[in-house]
Coordinates of C-alpha atoms in Angstrom, one line a residue:
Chain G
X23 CA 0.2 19.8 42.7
X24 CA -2.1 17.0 42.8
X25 CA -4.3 18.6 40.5
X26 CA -2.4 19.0 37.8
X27 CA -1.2 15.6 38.2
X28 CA -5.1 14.7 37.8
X29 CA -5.4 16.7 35.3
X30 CA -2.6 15.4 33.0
X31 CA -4.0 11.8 33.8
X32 CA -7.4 13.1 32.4
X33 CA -5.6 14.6 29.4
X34 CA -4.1 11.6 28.9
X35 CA -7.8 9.4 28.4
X36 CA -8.8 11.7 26.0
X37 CA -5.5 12.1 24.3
X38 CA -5.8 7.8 23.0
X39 CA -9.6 9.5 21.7
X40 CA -7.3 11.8 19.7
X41 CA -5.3 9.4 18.6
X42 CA -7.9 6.7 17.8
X43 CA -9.2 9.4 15.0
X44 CA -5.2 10.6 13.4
X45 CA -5.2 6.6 13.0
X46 CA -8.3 7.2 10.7
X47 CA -6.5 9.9 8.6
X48 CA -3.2 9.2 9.0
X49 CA -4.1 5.2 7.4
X50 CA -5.5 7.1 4.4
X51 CA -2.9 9.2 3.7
X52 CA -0.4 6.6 4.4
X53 CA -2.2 4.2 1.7
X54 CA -3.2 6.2 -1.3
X55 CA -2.0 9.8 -0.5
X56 CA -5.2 11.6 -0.4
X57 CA -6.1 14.1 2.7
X58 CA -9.4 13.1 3.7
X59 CA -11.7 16.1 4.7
X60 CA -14.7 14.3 5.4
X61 CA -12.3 13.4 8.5
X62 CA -14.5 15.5 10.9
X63 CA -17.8 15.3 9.3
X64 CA -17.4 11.4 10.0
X65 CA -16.5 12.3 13.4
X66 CA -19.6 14.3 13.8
X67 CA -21.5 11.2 12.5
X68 CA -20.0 9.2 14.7
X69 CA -21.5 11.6 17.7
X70 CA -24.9 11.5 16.6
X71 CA -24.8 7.5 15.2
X72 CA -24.0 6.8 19.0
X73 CA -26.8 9.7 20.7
X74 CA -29.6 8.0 18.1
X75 CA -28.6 4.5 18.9
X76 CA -28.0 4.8 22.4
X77 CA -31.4 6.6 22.4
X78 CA -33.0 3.3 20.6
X79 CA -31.1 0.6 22.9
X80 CA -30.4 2.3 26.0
X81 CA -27.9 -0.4 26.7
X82 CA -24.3 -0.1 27.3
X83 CA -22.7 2.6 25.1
X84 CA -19.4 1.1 24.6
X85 CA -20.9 -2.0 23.2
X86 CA -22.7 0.3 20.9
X87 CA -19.2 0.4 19.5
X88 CA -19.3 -2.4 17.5
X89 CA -22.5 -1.8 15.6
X90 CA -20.9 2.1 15.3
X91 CA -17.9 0.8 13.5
X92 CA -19.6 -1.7 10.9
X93 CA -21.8 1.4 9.9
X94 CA -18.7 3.5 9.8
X95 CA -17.0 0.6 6.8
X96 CA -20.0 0.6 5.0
X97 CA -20.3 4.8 4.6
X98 CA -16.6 4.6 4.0
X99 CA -17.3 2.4 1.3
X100 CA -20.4 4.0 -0.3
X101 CA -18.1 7.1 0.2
X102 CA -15.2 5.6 -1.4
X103 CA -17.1 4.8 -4.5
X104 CA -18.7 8.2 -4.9
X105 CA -16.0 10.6 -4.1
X106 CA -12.5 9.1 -4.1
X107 CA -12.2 6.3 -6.5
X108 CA -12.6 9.0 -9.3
X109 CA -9.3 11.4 -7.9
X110 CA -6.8 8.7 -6.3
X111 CA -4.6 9.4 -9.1
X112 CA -5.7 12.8 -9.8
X113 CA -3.1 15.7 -8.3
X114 CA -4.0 16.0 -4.3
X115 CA -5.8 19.3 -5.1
X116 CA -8.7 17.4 -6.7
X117 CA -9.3 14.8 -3.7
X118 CA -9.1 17.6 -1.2
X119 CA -11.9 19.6 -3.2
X120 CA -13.9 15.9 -3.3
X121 CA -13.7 15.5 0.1
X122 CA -14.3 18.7 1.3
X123 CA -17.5 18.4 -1.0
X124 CA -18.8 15.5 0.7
X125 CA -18.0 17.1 4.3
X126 CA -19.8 20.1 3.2
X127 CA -22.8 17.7 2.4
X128 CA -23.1 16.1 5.7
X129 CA -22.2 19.4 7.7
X130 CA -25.5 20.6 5.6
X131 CA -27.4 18.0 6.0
X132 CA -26.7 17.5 9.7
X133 CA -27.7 21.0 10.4
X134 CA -30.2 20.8 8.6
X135 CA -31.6 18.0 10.7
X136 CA -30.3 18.4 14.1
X137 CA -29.8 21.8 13.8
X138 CA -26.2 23.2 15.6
X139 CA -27.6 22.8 19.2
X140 CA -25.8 20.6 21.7
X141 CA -26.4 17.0 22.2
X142 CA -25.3 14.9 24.5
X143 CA -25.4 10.8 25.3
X144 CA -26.6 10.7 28.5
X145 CA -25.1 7.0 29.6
X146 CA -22.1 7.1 32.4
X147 CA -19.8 4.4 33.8
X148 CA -19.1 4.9 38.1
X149 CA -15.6 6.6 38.2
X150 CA -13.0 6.0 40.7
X151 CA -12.2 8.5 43.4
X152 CA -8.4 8.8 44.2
X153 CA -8.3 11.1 47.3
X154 CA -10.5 14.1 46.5
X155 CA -10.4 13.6 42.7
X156 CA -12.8 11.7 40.7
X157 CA -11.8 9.8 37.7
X158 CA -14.7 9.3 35.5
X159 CA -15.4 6.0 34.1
X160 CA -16.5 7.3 31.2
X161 CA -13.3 8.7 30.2
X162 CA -11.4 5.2 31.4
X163 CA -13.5 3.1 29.8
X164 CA -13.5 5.7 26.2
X165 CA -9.2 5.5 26.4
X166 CA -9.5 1.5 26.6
X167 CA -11.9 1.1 23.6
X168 CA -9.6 3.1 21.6
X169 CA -6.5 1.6 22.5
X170 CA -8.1 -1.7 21.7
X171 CA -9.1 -0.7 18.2
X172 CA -5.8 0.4 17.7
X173 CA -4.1 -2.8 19.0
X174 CA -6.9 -4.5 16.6
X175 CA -5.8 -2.6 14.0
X176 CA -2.2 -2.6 14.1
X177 CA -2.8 -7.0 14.6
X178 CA -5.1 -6.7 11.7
X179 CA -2.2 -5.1 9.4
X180 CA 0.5 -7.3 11.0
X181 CA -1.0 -10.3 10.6
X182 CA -4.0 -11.0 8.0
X183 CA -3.3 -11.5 4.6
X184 CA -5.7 -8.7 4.0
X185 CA -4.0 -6.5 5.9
X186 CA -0.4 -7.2 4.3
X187 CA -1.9 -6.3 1.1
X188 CA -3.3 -3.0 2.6
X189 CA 1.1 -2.3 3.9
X190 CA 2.0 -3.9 0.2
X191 CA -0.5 -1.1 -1.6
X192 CA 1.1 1.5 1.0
X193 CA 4.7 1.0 0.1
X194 CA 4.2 0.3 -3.1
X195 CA 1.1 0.3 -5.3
X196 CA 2.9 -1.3 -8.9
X197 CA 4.4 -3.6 -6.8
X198 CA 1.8 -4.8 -5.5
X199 CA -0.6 -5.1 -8.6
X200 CA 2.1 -7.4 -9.9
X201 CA 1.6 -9.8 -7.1
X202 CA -1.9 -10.3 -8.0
X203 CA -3.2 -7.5 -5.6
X204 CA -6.1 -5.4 -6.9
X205 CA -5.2 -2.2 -5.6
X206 CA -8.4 -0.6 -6.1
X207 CA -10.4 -3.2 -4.1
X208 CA -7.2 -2.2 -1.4
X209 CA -8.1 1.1 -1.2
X210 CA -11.7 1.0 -0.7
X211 CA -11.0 -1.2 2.2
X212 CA -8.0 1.2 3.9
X213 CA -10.9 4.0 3.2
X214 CA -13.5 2.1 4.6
X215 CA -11.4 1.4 7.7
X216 CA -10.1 4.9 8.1
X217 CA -14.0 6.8 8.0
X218 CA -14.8 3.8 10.8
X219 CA -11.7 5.0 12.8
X220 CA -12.9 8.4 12.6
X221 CA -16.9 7.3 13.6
X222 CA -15.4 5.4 16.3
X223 CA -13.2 7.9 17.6
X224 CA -16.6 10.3 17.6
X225 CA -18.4 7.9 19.2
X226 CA -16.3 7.8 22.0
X227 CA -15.9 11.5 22.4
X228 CA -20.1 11.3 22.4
X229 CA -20.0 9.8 26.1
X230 CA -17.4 12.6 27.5
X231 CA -18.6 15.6 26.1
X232 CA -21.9 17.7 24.7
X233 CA -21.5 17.9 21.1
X234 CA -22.7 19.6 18.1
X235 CA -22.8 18.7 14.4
X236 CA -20.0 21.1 13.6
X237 CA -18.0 19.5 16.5
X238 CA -15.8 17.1 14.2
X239 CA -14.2 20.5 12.6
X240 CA -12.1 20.7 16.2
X241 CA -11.1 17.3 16.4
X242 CA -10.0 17.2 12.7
X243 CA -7.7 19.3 13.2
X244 CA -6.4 18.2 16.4
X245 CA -5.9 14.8 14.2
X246 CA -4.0 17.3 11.8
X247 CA -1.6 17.7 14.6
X248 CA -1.5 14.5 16.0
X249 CA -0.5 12.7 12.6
X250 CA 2.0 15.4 11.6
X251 CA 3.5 14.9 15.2
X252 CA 3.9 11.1 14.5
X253 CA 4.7 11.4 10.9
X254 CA 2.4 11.0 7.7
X255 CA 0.6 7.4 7.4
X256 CA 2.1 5.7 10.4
X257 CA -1.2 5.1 12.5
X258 CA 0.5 3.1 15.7
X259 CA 2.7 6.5 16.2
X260 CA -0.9 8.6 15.4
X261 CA -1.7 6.6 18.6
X262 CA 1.1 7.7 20.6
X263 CA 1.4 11.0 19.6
X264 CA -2.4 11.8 20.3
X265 CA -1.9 10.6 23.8
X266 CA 1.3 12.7 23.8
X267 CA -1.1 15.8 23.0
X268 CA -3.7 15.3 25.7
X269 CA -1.1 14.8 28.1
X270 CA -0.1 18.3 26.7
X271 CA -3.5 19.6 27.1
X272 CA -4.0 18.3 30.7
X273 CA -0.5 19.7 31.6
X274 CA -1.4 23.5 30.6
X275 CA -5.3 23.2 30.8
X276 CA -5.0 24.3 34.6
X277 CA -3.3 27.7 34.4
X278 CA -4.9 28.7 31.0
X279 CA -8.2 29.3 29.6
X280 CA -9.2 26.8 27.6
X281 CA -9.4 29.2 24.3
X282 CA -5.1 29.2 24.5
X283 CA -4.7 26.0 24.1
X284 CA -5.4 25.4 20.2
X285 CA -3.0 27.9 19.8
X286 CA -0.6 26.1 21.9
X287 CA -1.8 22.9 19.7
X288 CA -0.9 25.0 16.3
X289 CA 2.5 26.4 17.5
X290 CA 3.5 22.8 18.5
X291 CA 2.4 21.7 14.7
X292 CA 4.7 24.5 13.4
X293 CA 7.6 24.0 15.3
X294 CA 7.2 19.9 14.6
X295 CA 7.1 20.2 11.3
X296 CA 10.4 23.1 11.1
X297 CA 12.4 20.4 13.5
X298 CA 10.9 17.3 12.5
X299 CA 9.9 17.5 9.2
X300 CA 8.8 13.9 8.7
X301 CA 7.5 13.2 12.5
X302 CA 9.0 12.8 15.6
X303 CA 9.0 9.1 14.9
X304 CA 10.8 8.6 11.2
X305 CA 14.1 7.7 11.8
X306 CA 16.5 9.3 9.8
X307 CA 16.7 7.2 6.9
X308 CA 16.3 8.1 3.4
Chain I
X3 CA 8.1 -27.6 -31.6
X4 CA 6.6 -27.2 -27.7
X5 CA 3.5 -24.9 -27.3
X6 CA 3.3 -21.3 -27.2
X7 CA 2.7 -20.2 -23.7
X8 CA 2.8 -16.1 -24.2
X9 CA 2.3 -14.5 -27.4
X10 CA 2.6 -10.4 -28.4
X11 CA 0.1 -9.9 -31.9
X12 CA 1.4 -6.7 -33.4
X13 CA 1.8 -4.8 -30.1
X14 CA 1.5 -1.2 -30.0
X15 CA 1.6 1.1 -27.5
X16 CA 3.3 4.2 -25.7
X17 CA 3.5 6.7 -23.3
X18 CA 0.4 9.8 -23.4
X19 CA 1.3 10.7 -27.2
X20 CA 5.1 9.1 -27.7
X21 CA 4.9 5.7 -29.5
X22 CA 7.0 3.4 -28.3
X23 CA 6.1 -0.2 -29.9
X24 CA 5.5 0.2 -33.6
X25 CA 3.4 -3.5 -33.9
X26 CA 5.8 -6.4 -31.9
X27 CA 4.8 -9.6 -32.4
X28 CA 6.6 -12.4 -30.7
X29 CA 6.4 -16.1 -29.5
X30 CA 7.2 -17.4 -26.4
X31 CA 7.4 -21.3 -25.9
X32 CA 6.8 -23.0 -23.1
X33 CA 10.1 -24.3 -21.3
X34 CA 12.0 -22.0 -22.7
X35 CA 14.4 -19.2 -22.3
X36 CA 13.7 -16.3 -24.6
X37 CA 15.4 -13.2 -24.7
X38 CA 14.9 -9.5 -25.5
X39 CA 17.9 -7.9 -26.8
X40 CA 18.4 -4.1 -27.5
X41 CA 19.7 -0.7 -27.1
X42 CA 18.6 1.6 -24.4
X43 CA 15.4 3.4 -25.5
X44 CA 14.6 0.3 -27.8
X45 CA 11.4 -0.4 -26.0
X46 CA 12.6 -3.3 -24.3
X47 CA 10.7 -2.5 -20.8
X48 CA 7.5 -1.1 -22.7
X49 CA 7.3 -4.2 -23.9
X50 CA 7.2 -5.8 -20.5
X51 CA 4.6 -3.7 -19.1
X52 CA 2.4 -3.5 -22.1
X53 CA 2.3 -7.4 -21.6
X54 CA 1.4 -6.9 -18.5
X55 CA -0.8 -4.6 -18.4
X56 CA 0.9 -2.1 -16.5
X57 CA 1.0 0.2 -19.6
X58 CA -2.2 -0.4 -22.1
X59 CA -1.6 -1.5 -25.3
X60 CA -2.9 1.1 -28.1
X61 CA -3.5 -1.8 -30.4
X62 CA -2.8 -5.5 -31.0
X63 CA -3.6 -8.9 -29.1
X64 CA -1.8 -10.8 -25.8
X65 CA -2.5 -13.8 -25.5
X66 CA -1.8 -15.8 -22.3
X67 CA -1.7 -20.1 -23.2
X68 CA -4.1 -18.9 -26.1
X69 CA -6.3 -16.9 -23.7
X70 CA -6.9 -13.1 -25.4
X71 CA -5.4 -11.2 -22.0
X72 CA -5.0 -8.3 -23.4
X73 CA -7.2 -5.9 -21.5
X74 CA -6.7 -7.6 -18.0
X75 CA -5.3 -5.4 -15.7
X76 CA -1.9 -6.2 -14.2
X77 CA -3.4 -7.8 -11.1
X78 CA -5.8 -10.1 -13.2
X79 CA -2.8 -11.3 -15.1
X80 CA -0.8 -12.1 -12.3
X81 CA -3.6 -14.7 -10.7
X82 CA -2.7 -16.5 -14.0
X83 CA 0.4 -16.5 -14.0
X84 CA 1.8 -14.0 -16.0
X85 CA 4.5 -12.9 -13.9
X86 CA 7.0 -9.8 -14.0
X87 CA 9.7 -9.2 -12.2
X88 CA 10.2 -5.4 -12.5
X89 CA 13.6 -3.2 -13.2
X90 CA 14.7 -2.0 -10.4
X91 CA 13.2 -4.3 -8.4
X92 CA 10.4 -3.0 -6.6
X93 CA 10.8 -4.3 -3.3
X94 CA 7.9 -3.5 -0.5
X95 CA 10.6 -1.0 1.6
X96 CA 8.8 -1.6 5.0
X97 CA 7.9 -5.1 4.4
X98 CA 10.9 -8.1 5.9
X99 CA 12.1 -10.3 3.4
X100 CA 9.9 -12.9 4.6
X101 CA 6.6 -10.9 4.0
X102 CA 7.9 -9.7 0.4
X103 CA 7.6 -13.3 -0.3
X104 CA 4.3 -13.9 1.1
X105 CA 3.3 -11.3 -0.9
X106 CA 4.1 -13.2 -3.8
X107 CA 2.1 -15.9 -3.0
X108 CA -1.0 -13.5 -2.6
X109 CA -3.0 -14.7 -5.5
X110 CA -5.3 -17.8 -5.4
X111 CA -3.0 -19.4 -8.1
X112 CA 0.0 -19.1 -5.9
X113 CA -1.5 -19.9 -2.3
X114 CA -1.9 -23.5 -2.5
X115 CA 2.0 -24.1 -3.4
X116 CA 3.3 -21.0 -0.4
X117 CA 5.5 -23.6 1.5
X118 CA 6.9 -25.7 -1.3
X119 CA 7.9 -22.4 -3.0
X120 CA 9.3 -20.8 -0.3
X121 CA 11.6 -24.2 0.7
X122 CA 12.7 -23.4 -3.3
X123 CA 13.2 -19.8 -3.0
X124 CA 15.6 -20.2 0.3
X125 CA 17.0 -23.1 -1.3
X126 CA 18.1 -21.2 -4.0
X127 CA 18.8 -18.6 -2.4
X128 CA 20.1 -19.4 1.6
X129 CA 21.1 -15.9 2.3
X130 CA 17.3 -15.2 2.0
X131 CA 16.7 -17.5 4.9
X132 CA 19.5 -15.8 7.0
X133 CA 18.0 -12.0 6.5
X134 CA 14.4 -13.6 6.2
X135 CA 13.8 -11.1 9.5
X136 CA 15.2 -7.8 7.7
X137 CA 13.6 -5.1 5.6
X138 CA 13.9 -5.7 2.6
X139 CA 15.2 -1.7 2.0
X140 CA 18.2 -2.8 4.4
X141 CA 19.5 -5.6 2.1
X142 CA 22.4 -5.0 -0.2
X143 CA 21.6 -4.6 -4.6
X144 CA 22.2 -8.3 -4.9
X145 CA 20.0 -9.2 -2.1
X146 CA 17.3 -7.3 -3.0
X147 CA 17.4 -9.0 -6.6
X148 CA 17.3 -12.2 -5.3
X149 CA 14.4 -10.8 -3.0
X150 CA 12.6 -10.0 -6.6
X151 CA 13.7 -13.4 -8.5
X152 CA 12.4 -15.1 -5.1
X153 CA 8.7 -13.3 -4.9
X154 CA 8.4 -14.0 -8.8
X155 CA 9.4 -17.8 -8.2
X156 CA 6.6 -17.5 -5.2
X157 CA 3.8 -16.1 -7.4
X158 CA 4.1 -19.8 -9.3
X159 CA 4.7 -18.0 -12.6
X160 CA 3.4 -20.0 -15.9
X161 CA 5.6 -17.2 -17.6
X162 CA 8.6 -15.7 -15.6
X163 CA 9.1 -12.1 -17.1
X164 CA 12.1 -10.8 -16.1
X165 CA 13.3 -7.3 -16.6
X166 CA 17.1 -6.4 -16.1
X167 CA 18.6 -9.0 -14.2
X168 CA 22.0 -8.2 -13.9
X169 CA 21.9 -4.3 -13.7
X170 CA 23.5 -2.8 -11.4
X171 CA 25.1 -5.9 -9.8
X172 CA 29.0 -7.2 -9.4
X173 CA 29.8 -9.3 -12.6
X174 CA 30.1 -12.5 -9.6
X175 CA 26.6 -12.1 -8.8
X176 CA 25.4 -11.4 -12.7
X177 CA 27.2 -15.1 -12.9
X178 CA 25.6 -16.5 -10.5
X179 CA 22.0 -15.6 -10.8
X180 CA 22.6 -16.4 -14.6
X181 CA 23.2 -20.1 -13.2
X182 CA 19.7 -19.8 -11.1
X183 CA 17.9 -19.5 -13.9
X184 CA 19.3 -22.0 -16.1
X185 CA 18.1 -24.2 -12.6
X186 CA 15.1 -22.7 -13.5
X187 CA 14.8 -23.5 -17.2
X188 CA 15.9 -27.1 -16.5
X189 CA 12.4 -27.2 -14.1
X190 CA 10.4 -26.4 -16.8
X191 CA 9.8 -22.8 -15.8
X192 CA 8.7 -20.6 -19.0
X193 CA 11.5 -17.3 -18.6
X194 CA 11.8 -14.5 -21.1
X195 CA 14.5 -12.1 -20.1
X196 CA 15.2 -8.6 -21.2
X197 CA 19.0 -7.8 -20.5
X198 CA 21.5 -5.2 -20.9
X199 CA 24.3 -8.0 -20.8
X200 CA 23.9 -8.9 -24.3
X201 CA 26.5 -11.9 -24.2
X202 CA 25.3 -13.5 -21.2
X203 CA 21.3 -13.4 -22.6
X204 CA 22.7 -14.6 -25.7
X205 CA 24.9 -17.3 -24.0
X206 CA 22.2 -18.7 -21.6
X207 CA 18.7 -17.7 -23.9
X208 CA 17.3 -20.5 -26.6
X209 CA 15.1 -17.8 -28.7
X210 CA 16.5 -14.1 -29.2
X211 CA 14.0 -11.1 -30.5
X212 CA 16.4 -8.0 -31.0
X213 CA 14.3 -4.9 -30.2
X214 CA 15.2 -1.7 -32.4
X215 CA 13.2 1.6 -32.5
X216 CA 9.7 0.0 -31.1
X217 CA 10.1 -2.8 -33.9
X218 CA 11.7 -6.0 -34.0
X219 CA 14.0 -6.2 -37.0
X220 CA 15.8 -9.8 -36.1
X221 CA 14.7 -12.9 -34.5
X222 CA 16.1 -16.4 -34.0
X223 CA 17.4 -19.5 -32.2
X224 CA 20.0 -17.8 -29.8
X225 CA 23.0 -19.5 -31.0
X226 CA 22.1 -18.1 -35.2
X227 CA 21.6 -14.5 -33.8
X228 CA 25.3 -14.4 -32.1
X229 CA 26.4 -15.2 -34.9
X230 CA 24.7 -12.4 -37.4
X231 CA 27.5 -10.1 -38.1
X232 CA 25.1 -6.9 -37.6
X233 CA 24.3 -8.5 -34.0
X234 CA 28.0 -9.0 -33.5
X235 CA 28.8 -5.4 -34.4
X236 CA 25.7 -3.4 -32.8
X237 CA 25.7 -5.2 -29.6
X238 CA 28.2 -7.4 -29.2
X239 CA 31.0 -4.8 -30.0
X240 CA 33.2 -7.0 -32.3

């Protein structure tokens, strides 16, 4: 019994990973409706930005973060400006075929350099050892990082003035230009957040697991899941309900092979979106 | 005569290939109360959002305190003080009461002045104060128009554009934010008002332009127009 109980606790590290990336996606949607598919390509960078800068510094890989997540703004920027400016207003088919371009670019490129063999960052934390199981600190120490981005984050939208004007542009855009808000200048900045949410979140995953360059395609879609479990463009609930899915995934990980459980992960998505059309978390008002 | 603080030169503009605004020209002068009078379909709201911005004129000049503002965008306009507030609102849904009016005191223009304006806003409006914690999308019609007057006032507007005040509200509360923005007028804000209440604009308004058909056929001191018998039979149903 014990060992499921270990293995939901271990479920639940990685699930805040899960949810530190939905945050990414689930910001961008939430702020100029556009489904960004460079989601796990940025995820994959994020993997390999942490392996080649932990390879330079060899110091301690969560303070790596940091530098991880300026990078991540500035590609979400120079992203921004070449692939999504042009189709914000465009109908959602023509950001979704801009993104996916640009994801196909850096899949290409990434093979192209690091082929698609394994990598892995070889840096670990001392776990703790609770009776005959051993937490890792890796995975400890990769849940707290991401649940204090997302504490950052969420004070960053609460309370900066920037950050208002990010929740103004969200709830509406008009609006918001009449208060003096350039929306455009908005949206670059909820982009460039969202891509450094999703390098963070690979970053992260970088110190628990080998990793290829076609690794982000998995955790995109487990961010697919997790943001359509907490409801479209609320990241705090993308939080939640990512931690709510690795708890999932440690609870049935022990009696199944691990090749069941996306399909576990994609029934759940059906049936939350046939019950709870608008997330588990949207109260129902109009 | 005061000075012109907004001016329209032979607006045009429109919707993708519908013409709404056949070349408007009006004046607004500063400390005054002008009004937009006209049918539904007249153009009355193009008219506020091709002077802002929102929707781009085709052809013709704004002009902002004699500054040619023409092909700012909406946000531009705004930091100088060019302010709309829109029909039907436009609240921020998830936003309280208190952060819709921050907002309005987003731009660099408006910043400085946040407190003083917000003491006006709840003074003007106390109920504000009391649901200062709410959504805004929680607040009754009324409330949520107040909301909208208060995070214009907060933008420190040097033109107030407001489009339907009164719709959709009890006649009481018509009355009564009516009375707000003669307060208004006596500080020396700059309003122009486009309104479906055609005796109340008339009653309260010192310039009248009567929108027809994207043109403007009639203008005059408020008090001349009410008494023009086409005036009285078009709109004024006497």
């Amino acid at each position: 019994m014990s060992g499921i109980f270990a293995s939901m606790i271990d479920g639940l590290l990685i699930g805040s990973v899960y949810g530190l990336a939905a945050m990414g996606l689930s910001l961008i949607w939430g702020v100029m409706d556009v489904i960004n598919l460079t989601h796990g390509a940025m995820i994959a960078l994020g993997m390999f930005g942490m392996y080649l800068l932990f390879n330079a510094t060899a110091i301690n890989a969560y303070l790596l973060l940091a530098p991880m997540i300026a990078g991540g703004l500035i590609l979400g920027v120079i992203i921004y400006w070449l692939a999504v400016n042009w189709v914000v207003d465009r109908p959602i088919l023509m950001s979704l075929l801009s993104t996916f371009a640009v994801n196909m670019m850096v899949i290409g490129i990434g093979t192209a350099i690091w082929s698609t063999s394994p990598y892995n960052v070889d840096f670990s934390v001392p776990g703790i050892t609770v009776g005959e199981y051993t937490f890792t600190g890796n995975h400890m120490f990769a849940a707290l990082s991401a649940v204090l981005i997302a504490l950052l984050l969420e004070m960053f939208l609460r309370r900066t003035r920037t950050g208002k004007a990010i929740r103004a542009v969200a709830d509406n855009r008009d609006a918001a230009e009449l208060m003096g808000i350039s929306s455009t200048r908005v949206l670059m900045v909820a982009f460039a957040i969202g891509i450094a949410l999703a390098v963070a979140s690979g970053a992260l995953v970088s110190t628990l697991f080998p990793f290829t360059i076609l690794s982000g395609a998995g955790y995109q879609l487990k961010s697919f899941v997790v943001t359509v479990l907490a409801g479209l463009g609320k990241p705090f609930g993308a939080l939640v309900a990512g931690v709510l899915l690795g708890l999932l995934e440690g609870a049935v990980s022990p009696f199944i092979a691990i090749s069941w459980i996306p399909l576990i992960e994609f029934g759940l998505f059906v049936l939350v979106l046939i019950v709870f059309p608008r997330g588990i978390f949207s109260r129902a008002t109009a | 005569m005061s000075d012109v603080a907004l001016e329209l030169q032979n607006i045009e503009s429109g919707y993708g290939e519908v013409q709404v605004l056949w070349g408007i020209t009006l004046k607004v002068r500063g400390g005054q109360l002008t009004t937009i009078i006209g049918a539904n379909g007249a153009g009355k709201t193009t008219a506020l959002r091709t002077t802002m911005g929102s929707v781009r004129p085709w052809s013709g000049r704004v002009l902002l305190n004699g500054e040619d503002v023409t092909k700012l965008p909406p946000h531009a306009k705004a930091g100088r003080g060019l302010v709309l507030v829109p029909e039907g609102r436009q609240l921020f849904p998830d936003m309280t009461v208190a952060e819709n009016l921050e907002m309005g005191a987003y731009s660099h223009r408006a910043r400085p002045r946040q407190k003083q304006n917000l003491e006006r806003v709840y003074q003007a409006f106390p109920r504000l104060q009391e649901r200062s914690r709410q959504k805004s999308s929680t607040l009754s019609g009324g409330e949520q128009q107040m909301v909208a007057l208060g995070r214009g006032l907060m933008q420190e507007p040097a033109v107030l554009m407001i489009d339907e005040l009164s719709l959709g509200l009890a006649p009481v509360l018509a009355q009564q934010l009516f009375l707000t923005l003669k307060t208004l007028k006596e500080q020396g804000i700059t309003i122009v008002l486009v309104e479906q209440n055609v005796h109340l604009a008339l009653a309260v308004s010192d310039y009248t332009y009567v929108l027809a058909e994207g043109r403007v056929p009639i203008e005059g001191e408020s008090q001349k127009v009410a008494g023009m018998d086409e005036v009285r039979r078009a709109y004024l149903g006497l």
